[in-house]
PDB file of C-alpha atoms in Angstrom:
ATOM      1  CA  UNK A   1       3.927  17.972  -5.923  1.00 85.00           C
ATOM      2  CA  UNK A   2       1.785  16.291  -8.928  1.00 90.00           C
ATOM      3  CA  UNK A   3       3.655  13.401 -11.047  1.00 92.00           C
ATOM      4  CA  UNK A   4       1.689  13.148 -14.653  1.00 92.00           C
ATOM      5  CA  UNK A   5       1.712   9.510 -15.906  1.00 94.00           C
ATOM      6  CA  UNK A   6       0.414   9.788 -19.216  1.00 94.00           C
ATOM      7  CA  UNK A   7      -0.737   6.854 -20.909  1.00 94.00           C
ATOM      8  CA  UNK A   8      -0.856   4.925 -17.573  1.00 96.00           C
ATOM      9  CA  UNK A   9      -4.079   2.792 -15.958  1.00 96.00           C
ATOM     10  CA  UNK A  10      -4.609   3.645 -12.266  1.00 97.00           C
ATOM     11  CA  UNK A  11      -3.124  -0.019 -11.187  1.00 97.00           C
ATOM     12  CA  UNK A  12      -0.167   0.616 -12.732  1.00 97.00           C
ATOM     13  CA  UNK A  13      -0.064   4.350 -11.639  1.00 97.00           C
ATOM     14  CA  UNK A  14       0.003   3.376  -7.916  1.00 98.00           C
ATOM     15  CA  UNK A  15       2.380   0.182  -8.761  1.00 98.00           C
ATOM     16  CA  UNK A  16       4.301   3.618 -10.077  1.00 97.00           C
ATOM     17  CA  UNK A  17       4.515   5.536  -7.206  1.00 97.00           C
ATOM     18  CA  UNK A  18       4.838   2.426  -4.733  1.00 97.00           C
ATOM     19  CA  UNK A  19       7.765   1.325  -6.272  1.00 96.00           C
ATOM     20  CA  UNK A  20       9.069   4.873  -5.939  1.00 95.00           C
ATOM     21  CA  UNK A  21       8.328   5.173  -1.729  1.00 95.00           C
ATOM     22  CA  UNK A  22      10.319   1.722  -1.447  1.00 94.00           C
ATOM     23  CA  UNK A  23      13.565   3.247  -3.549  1.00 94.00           C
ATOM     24  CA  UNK A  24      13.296   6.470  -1.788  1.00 91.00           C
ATOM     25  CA  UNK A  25      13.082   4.524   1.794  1.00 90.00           C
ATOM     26  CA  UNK A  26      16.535   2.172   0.739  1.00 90.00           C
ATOM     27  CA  UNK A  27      18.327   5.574   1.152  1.00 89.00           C
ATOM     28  CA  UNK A  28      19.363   8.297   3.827  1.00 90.00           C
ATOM     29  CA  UNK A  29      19.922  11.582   2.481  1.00 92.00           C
ATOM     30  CA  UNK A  30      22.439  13.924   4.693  1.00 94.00           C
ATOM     31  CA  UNK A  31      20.987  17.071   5.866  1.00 95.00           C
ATOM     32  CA  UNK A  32      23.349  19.073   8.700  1.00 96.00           C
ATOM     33  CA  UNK A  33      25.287  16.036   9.236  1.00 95.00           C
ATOM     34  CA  UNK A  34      22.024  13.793  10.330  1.00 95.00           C
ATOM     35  CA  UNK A  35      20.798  10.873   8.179  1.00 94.00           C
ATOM     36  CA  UNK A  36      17.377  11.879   7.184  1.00 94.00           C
ATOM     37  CA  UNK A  37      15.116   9.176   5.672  1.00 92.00           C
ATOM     38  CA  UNK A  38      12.625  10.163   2.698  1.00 90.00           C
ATOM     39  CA  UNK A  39       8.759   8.971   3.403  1.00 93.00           C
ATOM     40  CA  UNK A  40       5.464  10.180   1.434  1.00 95.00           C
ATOM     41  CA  UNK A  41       1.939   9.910   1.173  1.00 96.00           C
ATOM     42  CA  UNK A  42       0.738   9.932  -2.338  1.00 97.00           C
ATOM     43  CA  UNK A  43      -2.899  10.004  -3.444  1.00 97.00           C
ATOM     44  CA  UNK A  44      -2.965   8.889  -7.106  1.00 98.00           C
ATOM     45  CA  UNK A  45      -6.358   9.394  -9.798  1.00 98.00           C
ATOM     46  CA  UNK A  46      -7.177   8.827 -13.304  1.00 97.00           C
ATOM     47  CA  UNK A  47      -8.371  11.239 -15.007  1.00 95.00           C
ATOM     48  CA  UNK A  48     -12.097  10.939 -16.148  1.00 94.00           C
ATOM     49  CA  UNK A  49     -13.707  11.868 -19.310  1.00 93.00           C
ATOM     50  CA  UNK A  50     -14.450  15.379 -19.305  1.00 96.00           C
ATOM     51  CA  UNK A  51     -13.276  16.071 -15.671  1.00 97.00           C
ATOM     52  CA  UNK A  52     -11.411  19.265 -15.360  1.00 96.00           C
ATOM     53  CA  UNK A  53      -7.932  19.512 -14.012  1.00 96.00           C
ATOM     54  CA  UNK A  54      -9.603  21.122 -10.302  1.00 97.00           C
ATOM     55  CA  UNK A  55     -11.642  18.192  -9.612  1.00 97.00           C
ATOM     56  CA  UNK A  56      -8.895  15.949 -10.511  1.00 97.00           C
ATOM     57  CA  UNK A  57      -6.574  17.508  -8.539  1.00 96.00           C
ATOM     58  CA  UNK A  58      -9.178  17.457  -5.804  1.00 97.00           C
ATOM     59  CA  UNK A  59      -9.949  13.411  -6.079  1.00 97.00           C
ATOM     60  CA  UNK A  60      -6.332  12.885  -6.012  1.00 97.00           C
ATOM     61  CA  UNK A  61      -5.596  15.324  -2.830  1.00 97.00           C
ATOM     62  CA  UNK A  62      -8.483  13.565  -0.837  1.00 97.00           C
ATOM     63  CA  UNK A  63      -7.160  10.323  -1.493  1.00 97.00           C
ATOM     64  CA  UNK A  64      -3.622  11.346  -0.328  1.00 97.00           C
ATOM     65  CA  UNK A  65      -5.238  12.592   2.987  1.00 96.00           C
ATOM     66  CA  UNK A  66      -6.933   8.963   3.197  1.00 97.00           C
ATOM     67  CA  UNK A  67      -3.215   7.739   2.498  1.00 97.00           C
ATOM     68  CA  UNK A  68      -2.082   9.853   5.809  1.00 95.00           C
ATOM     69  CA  UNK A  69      -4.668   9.133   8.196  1.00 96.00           C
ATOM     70  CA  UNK A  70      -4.508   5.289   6.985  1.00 95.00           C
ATOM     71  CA  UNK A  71      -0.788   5.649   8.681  1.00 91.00           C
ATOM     72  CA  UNK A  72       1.184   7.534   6.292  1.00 86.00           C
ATOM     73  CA  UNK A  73       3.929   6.136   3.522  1.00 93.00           C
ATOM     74  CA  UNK A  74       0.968   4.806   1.917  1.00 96.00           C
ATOM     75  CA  UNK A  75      -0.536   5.297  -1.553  1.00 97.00           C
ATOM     76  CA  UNK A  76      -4.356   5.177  -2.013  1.00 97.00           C
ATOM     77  CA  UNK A  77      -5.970   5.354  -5.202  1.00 98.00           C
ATOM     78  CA  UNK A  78      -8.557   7.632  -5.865  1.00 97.00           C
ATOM     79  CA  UNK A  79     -12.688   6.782  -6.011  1.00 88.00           C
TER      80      UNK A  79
END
């Protein structure tokens, strides 16, 4: 999934979605009867002048990947 953070500097973007995995991990949620708990990998970019949405969306999906193999639940900003 892609969260748009308009007006938002890439510190405070990843501050964002940080904030978000610890909520997220402070709760189960119930699926068939079994506590399940919620954990993500986020890869999080600014948008550059003049960059087009596919090479955003690319910076932003190789960071996430860098998130996961970094040991997942992680956020990594994008170069």
């Amino acid at each position: 999934f892609v969260v748009i953070l308009p007006d938002t500097d890439l510190n405070a973007a990843v501050e964002t979605i940080q904030r978000l995995q610890r909520d997220l991990t402070k709760k189960f949620f119930l699926h068939n009867n079994e506590k399940v708990l919620v954990t993500f990998s986020a890869g999080v970019a600014l948008r550059l002048a003049n960059e087009d949405q596919e090479d955003l969306l690319g910076r932003a999906d190789k960071a996430m990947y860098q998130a996961k193999q970094a040991g997942k639940n992680r956020v990594v900003a994008a170069n």
